[in-house]
Short mmCIF file of N, CA, C and O in Angstrom, two decimals:
data_model
loop_
_atom_site.label_atom_id
_atom_site.label_comp_id
_atom_site.label_asym_id
_atom_site.label_seq_id
_atom_site.Cartn_x
_atom_site.Cartn_y
_atom_site.Cartn_z
N MET H 1 0.63 -1.34 0.02
CA MET H 1 -0.21 -0.02 -0.25
C MET H 1 1.09 1.37 -0.30
O MET H 1 2.08 1.18 0.45
N ILE H 2 0.43 2.29 -0.53
CA ILE H 2 1.06 3.37 -0.83
C ILE H 2 1.25 4.73 0.62
O ILE H 2 -0.33 4.55 0.87
N ASN H 3 2.22 4.94 1.24
CA ASN H 3 1.86 5.72 2.08
C ASN H 3 1.52 7.32 1.62
O ASN H 3 1.66 7.95 0.44
N PRO H 4 0.18 7.60 1.73
CA PRO H 4 -0.38 9.37 1.85
C PRO H 4 0.33 10.04 1.48
O PRO H 4 0.48 11.10 1.02
N THR H 5 1.50 10.29 2.43
CA THR H 5 2.37 11.17 2.39
C THR H 5 2.87 11.03 1.46
O THR H 5 3.65 12.46 0.63
N PHE H 6 3.44 10.36 1.06
CA PHE H 6 4.49 9.76 0.01
C PHE H 6 4.10 10.15 -1.49
O PHE H 6 4.27 10.81 -1.95
N PHE H 7 2.45 9.86 -1.07
CA PHE H 7 1.83 9.86 -2.79
C PHE H 7 1.61 11.56 -2.87
O PHE H 7 2.04 11.92 -4.16
N LYS H 8 1.49 12.24 -1.88
CA LYS H 8 1.12 13.98 -2.15
C LYS H 8 2.96 14.68 -2.51
O LYS H 8 2.47 15.30 -3.41
N LYS H 9 3.44 14.38 -1.61
CA LYS H 9 5.15 14.83 -2.13
C LYS H 9 5.37 14.06 -3.72
O LYS H 9 6.14 15.13 -4.55
N TRP H 10 5.22 12.94 -3.86
CA TRP H 10 5.27 12.62 -5.42
C TRP H 10 4.44 13.55 -6.63
O TRP H 10 5.04 13.82 -7.54
N LEU H 11 3.11 13.55 -6.01
CA LEU H 11 2.18 14.80 -6.88
C LEU H 11 2.92 15.80 -6.50
O LEU H 11 2.57 15.97 -8.06
N VAL H 12 2.84 16.39 -5.75
CA VAL H 12 3.53 17.68 -5.65
C VAL H 12 4.97 18.31 -6.70
O VAL H 12 4.95 19.15 -7.37
N PHE H 13 5.68 17.16 -6.33
CA PHE H 13 7.05 17.06 -7.57
C PHE H 13 6.94 16.96 -8.68
O PHE H 13 7.18 17.60 -9.52
N LEU H 14 5.91 15.89 -9.45
CA LEU H 14 5.39 16.01 -10.52
C LEU H 14 5.09 17.28 -10.97
O LEU H 14 4.88 17.31 -12.31
N THR H 15 4.24 17.52 -10.79
CA THR H 15 3.52 18.60 -10.69
C THR H 15 4.39 20.13 -10.67
O THR H 15 4.38 20.69 -12.03
N LEU H 16 5.24 20.22 -10.59
CA LEU H 16 6.35 21.18 -10.21
C LEU H 16 7.49 20.88 -11.84
O LEU H 16 7.82 21.81 -11.85
N ALA H 17 7.56 19.69 -11.82
CA ALA H 17 8.22 19.19 -12.61
C ALA H 17 7.80 19.90 -14.03
O ALA H 17 8.69 20.16 -15.15
N LEU H 18 6.53 19.52 -14.28
CA LEU H 18 5.99 19.95 -15.37
C LEU H 18 5.60 21.31 -15.67
O LEU H 18 6.21 21.79 -16.88
N LEU H 19 5.21 21.93 -14.73
CA LEU H 19 5.18 23.74 -14.55
C LEU H 19 6.81 23.76 -15.55
O LEU H 19 7.02 24.78 -16.19
N ALA H 20 7.96 23.34 -14.36
CA ALA H 20 9.14 23.85 -15.15
C ALA H 20 9.76 23.65 -16.24
O ALA H 20 10.22 24.22 -17.01
N ALA H 21 9.03 21.90 -16.57
CA ALA H 21 9.44 22.46 -17.95
C ALA H 21 8.52 22.87 -19.31
O ALA H 21 8.91 23.18 -20.17
N THR H 22 7.29 23.24 -18.65
CA THR H 22 6.62 24.01 -19.87
C THR H 22 6.98 25.40 -19.54
O THR H 22 6.86 26.24 -20.48
N SER H 23 7.31 25.91 -18.78
CA SER H 23 7.94 27.15 -18.69
C SER H 23 9.39 27.56 -19.35
O SER H 23 9.96 28.61 -20.00
N PHE H 24 9.97 26.23 -19.50
CA PHE H 24 11.19 26.51 -20.35
C PHE H 24 11.20 25.80 -21.96
O PHE H 24 11.92 25.97 -22.67
N ALA H 25 10.51 25.72 -22.14
CA ALA H 25 10.24 25.04 -23.54
C ALA H 25 10.15 26.12 -24.49
O ALA H 25 9.30 27.53 -24.05
N LYS H 26 10.48 26.37 -25.45
CA LYS H 26 10.48 27.36 -26.65
C LYS H 26 9.21 27.56 -27.22
O LYS H 26 8.48 26.36 -27.55
N ASP H 27 8.97 28.72 -27.23
CA ASP H 27 8.02 29.10 -28.07
C ASP H 27 7.87 29.35 -29.40
O ASP H 27 8.82 29.77 -30.27
N THR H 28 7.63 27.82 -30.48
CA THR H 28 7.97 27.83 -31.79
C THR H 28 7.11 28.67 -32.56
O THR H 28 7.35 28.96 -33.81
N ASN H 29 6.29 29.60 -31.92
CA ASN H 29 5.26 30.34 -33.12
C ASN H 29 5.95 31.72 -33.13
O ASN H 29 5.85 32.41 -34.12
N SER H 30 7.21 31.95 -32.21
CA SER H 30 8.12 33.26 -32.27
C SER H 30 8.69 33.38 -33.26
O SER H 30 9.74 34.32 -33.68
N LEU H 31 9.23 31.98 -33.88
CA LEU H 31 10.72 31.79 -34.78
C LEU H 31 10.00 32.29 -36.05
O LEU H 31 10.91 32.91 -36.64
N GLY H 32 9.12 32.12 -35.92
CA GLY H 32 8.38 32.97 -38.16
C GLY H 32 9.15 31.47 -38.80
O GLY H 32 9.43 30.66 -38.43
N GLN H 33 8.10 32.03 -40.01
CA GLN H 33 8.34 31.25 -41.29
C GLN H 33 9.38 31.95 -42.31
O GLN H 33 9.23 33.50 -42.72
N VAL H 34 9.91 31.28 -43.37
CA VAL H 34 10.74 31.85 -44.70
C VAL H 34 10.29 30.67 -45.74
O VAL H 34 9.78 29.79 -45.41
N ALA H 35 9.52 31.79 -46.85
CA ALA H 35 9.07 31.42 -48.04
C ALA H 35 10.34 30.59 -48.84
O ALA H 35 11.34 31.01 -48.52
N VAL H 36 10.19 29.42 -49.75
CA VAL H 36 11.12 28.93 -50.27
C VAL H 36 11.60 29.68 -51.05
O VAL H 36 13.04 29.35 -51.20
N ALA H 37 10.69 30.37 -51.42
CA ALA H 37 11.49 31.60 -52.63
C ALA H 37 12.68 32.49 -52.25
O ALA H 37 13.01 33.01 -52.79
N GLU H 38 12.61 32.91 -50.90
CA GLU H 38 13.15 33.63 -50.14
C GLU H 38 14.67 32.68 -49.77
O GLU H 38 15.70 33.60 -49.43
N LEU H 39 14.71 31.92 -50.07
CA LEU H 39 15.56 30.72 -49.68
C LEU H 39 16.93 30.98 -50.86
O LEU H 39 16.46 31.14 -51.92
N PRO H 40 18.18 30.86 -50.65
CA PRO H 40 19.31 30.77 -51.57
C PRO H 40 18.83 29.65 -52.35
O PRO H 40 18.35 28.79 -51.95
N LYS H 41 19.64 29.69 -53.77
CA LYS H 41 19.61 28.57 -54.26
C LYS H 41 19.90 27.41 -54.32
O LYS H 41 18.89 26.45 -54.67
N GLU H 42 21.00 27.50 -53.32
CA GLU H 42 21.37 25.74 -53.02
C GLU H 42 20.41 24.99 -52.30
O GLU H 42 20.08 24.07 -51.92
N ALA H 43 19.86 26.07 -51.60
CA ALA H 43 18.76 25.73 -50.40
C ALA H 43 17.37 25.25 -51.02
O ALA H 43 16.86 24.10 -50.67
N GLN H 44 17.21 25.74 -52.01
CA GLN H 44 16.20 25.53 -53.18
C GLN H 44 16.30 24.08 -53.33
O GLN H 44 15.05 22.57 -53.65
N THR H 45 17.49 24.05 -54.33
CA THR H 45 18.03 22.99 -55.39
C THR H 45 17.49 21.40 -53.66
O THR H 45 17.31 20.28 -54.12
N THR H 46 18.31 22.03 -52.50
CA THR H 46 18.51 20.61 -51.60
C THR H 46 17.00 20.63 -51.06
O THR H 46 16.70 18.93 -51.10
N LEU H 47 15.99 21.33 -50.94
CA LEU H 47 14.81 20.97 -50.64
C LEU H 47 14.36 19.73 -51.46
O LEU H 47 12.93 19.06 -51.33
N LYS H 48 13.79 20.67 -52.76
CA LYS H 48 13.91 19.78 -54.24
C LYS H 48 14.17 18.24 -54.25
O LYS H 48 13.57 17.14 -54.43
N LEU H 49 15.71 17.73 -53.88
CA LEU H 49 16.29 16.94 -53.65
C LEU H 49 15.10 15.84 -52.68
O LEU H 49 15.18 14.95 -52.78
N ILE H 50 15.53 16.89 -51.42
CA ILE H 50 15.05 15.83 -50.37
C ILE H 50 13.31 15.26 -50.78
O ILE H 50 13.01 14.55 -49.98
N LYS H 51 12.60 15.99 -51.27
CA LYS H 51 11.33 16.14 -51.86
C LYS H 51 11.13 14.66 -52.98
O LYS H 51 10.24 14.01 -52.48
N GLN H 52 12.34 15.14 -53.92
CA GLN H 52 12.46 13.59 -54.72
C GLN H 52 13.01 12.10 -54.36
O GLN H 52 12.87 11.06 -54.78
N GLY H 53 13.63 12.45 -52.98
CA GLY H 53 14.32 11.33 -52.22
C GLY H 53 15.67 11.27 -52.95
O GLY H 53 16.32 9.81 -52.99
N GLY H 54 16.38 12.12 -53.15
CA GLY H 54 17.69 11.92 -53.85
C GLY H 54 17.71 11.75 -55.86
O GLY H 54 16.54 11.86 -56.23
N PRO H 55 18.95 11.27 -56.30
CA PRO H 55 19.98 11.30 -55.61
C PRO H 55 20.49 12.62 -54.81
O PRO H 55 20.50 13.28 -55.34
N PHE H 56 21.33 12.39 -54.19
CA PHE H 56 22.00 13.77 -53.52
C PHE H 56 23.50 14.09 -54.55
O PHE H 56 24.33 12.97 -54.11
N PRO H 57 23.93 14.82 -54.95
CA PRO H 57 25.55 14.93 -55.07
C PRO H 57 26.25 15.94 -54.49
O PRO H 57 27.26 16.23 -54.34
N TYR H 58 26.56 14.29 -53.44
CA TYR H 58 27.77 14.31 -52.30
C TYR H 58 28.66 13.25 -52.81
O TYR H 58 28.24 12.13 -52.97
N ASP H 59 29.77 13.21 -52.54
CA ASP H 59 31.08 12.17 -53.11
C ASP H 59 30.88 11.29 -52.37
O ASP H 59 30.83 10.10 -52.52
N LYS H 60 30.89 11.28 -50.99
CA LYS H 60 30.66 10.75 -49.93
C LYS H 60 28.80 9.94 -49.75
O LYS H 60 28.76 9.19 -48.57
N ASP H 61 28.05 10.56 -50.42
CA ASP H 61 27.22 10.12 -50.10
C ASP H 61 26.62 8.48 -49.97
O ASP H 61 27.10 8.05 -51.22
N GLY H 62 26.15 7.80 -49.18
CA GLY H 62 26.46 6.65 -49.10
C GLY H 62 26.98 5.57 -48.86
O GLY H 62 27.15 4.32 -48.84
N VAL H 63 28.17 6.00 -48.37
CA VAL H 63 29.31 5.47 -48.11
C VAL H 63 29.03 5.17 -45.97
O VAL H 63 28.63 6.21 -45.82
N VAL H 64 29.48 4.00 -45.81
CA VAL H 64 29.44 3.71 -44.58
C VAL H 64 30.31 4.37 -43.70
O VAL H 64 31.78 4.35 -44.14
N PHE H 65 30.36 5.10 -42.50
CA PHE H 65 30.76 5.81 -41.85
C PHE H 65 32.18 4.67 -41.13
O PHE H 65 31.47 3.74 -40.46
N GLY H 66 33.52 5.03 -40.84
CA GLY H 66 34.31 4.25 -40.24
C GLY H 66 35.19 5.16 -39.26
O GLY H 66 35.27 6.51 -39.55
N ASN H 67 34.97 4.81 -38.03
CA ASN H 67 35.69 5.39 -37.04
C ASN H 67 36.96 5.31 -36.82
O ASN H 67 37.74 4.92 -36.13
N TYR H 68 37.53 5.68 -37.90
CA TYR H 68 39.40 5.50 -38.75
C TYR H 68 40.30 6.19 -37.82
O TYR H 68 41.23 5.25 -37.41
N GLU H 69 40.10 6.81 -37.15
CA GLU H 69 40.36 8.06 -36.13
C GLU H 69 40.60 7.52 -34.83
O GLU H 69 41.42 8.08 -34.06
N SER H 70 39.71 6.78 -34.53
CA SER H 70 39.53 6.20 -33.03
C SER H 70 39.30 7.38 -32.37
O SER H 70 39.48 7.31 -31.00
N ARG H 71 38.35 8.87 -32.78
CA ARG H 71 38.47 9.72 -32.00
C ARG H 71 36.79 9.57 -30.54
O ARG H 71 36.88 10.03 -29.98
N LEU H 72 36.30 9.01 -31.17
CA LEU H 72 34.91 8.36 -31.05
C LEU H 72 34.92 6.84 -30.13
O LEU H 72 35.95 6.29 -30.33
N PRO H 73 34.17 6.74 -29.07
CA PRO H 73 34.35 5.99 -28.56
C PRO H 73 33.89 4.77 -29.08
O PRO H 73 33.46 4.94 -30.17
N GLN H 74 34.88 3.21 -28.45
CA GLN H 74 34.28 2.37 -29.41
C GLN H 74 32.74 1.48 -28.81
O GLN H 74 32.48 2.05 -28.16
N ALA H 75 31.89 1.26 -30.32
CA ALA H 75 31.07 0.56 -29.76
C ALA H 75 30.89 -0.43 -29.26
O ALA H 75 31.55 -1.12 -29.24
N LYS H 76 29.63 -0.52 -28.48
CA LYS H 76 29.28 -2.25 -27.79
C LYS H 76 29.31 -3.09 -28.77
O LYS H 76 28.46 -2.53 -30.15
N ALA H 77 29.77 -4.43 -28.77
CA ALA H 77 29.59 -5.35 -29.44
C ALA H 77 27.60 -5.95 -30.13
O ALA H 77 27.90 -5.69 -31.29
N TRP H 78 27.20 -5.58 -29.11
CA TRP H 78 25.70 -5.76 -29.42
C TRP H 78 25.04 -5.19 -30.49
O TRP H 78 24.09 -5.06 -30.81
N LEU H 79 26.05 -3.54 -30.27
CA LEU H 79 24.96 -2.37 -31.46
C LEU H 79 25.68 -2.56 -32.49
O LEU H 79 25.03 -2.32 -33.25
N LEU H 80 26.48 -3.68 -33.06
CA LEU H 80 27.32 -3.32 -34.20
C LEU H 80 26.51 -5.01 -34.89
O LEU H 80 26.75 -4.92 -36.14
N SER H 81 26.21 -5.78 -34.50
CA SER H 81 25.15 -6.88 -34.94
C SER H 81 23.73 -6.52 -35.40
O SER H 81 23.13 -5.70 -35.41
#
């Protein structure tokens, strides 16, 4: 059985956490919008390619990444299978 005092404290904590999260959330309405025609030519071309599903004009498009410099942490063996 749940202790009523614990339940009340937990409820207060969750309420405060929810209020804090919503107060720090960014207002996406204030970001504004840009029409596609206002974008640079390169951005318009990229948007068209994305909508078409490619192909994309990049030398390394489709190349598998390798951590050859070992600058990134080694992946766990179960992630690679």
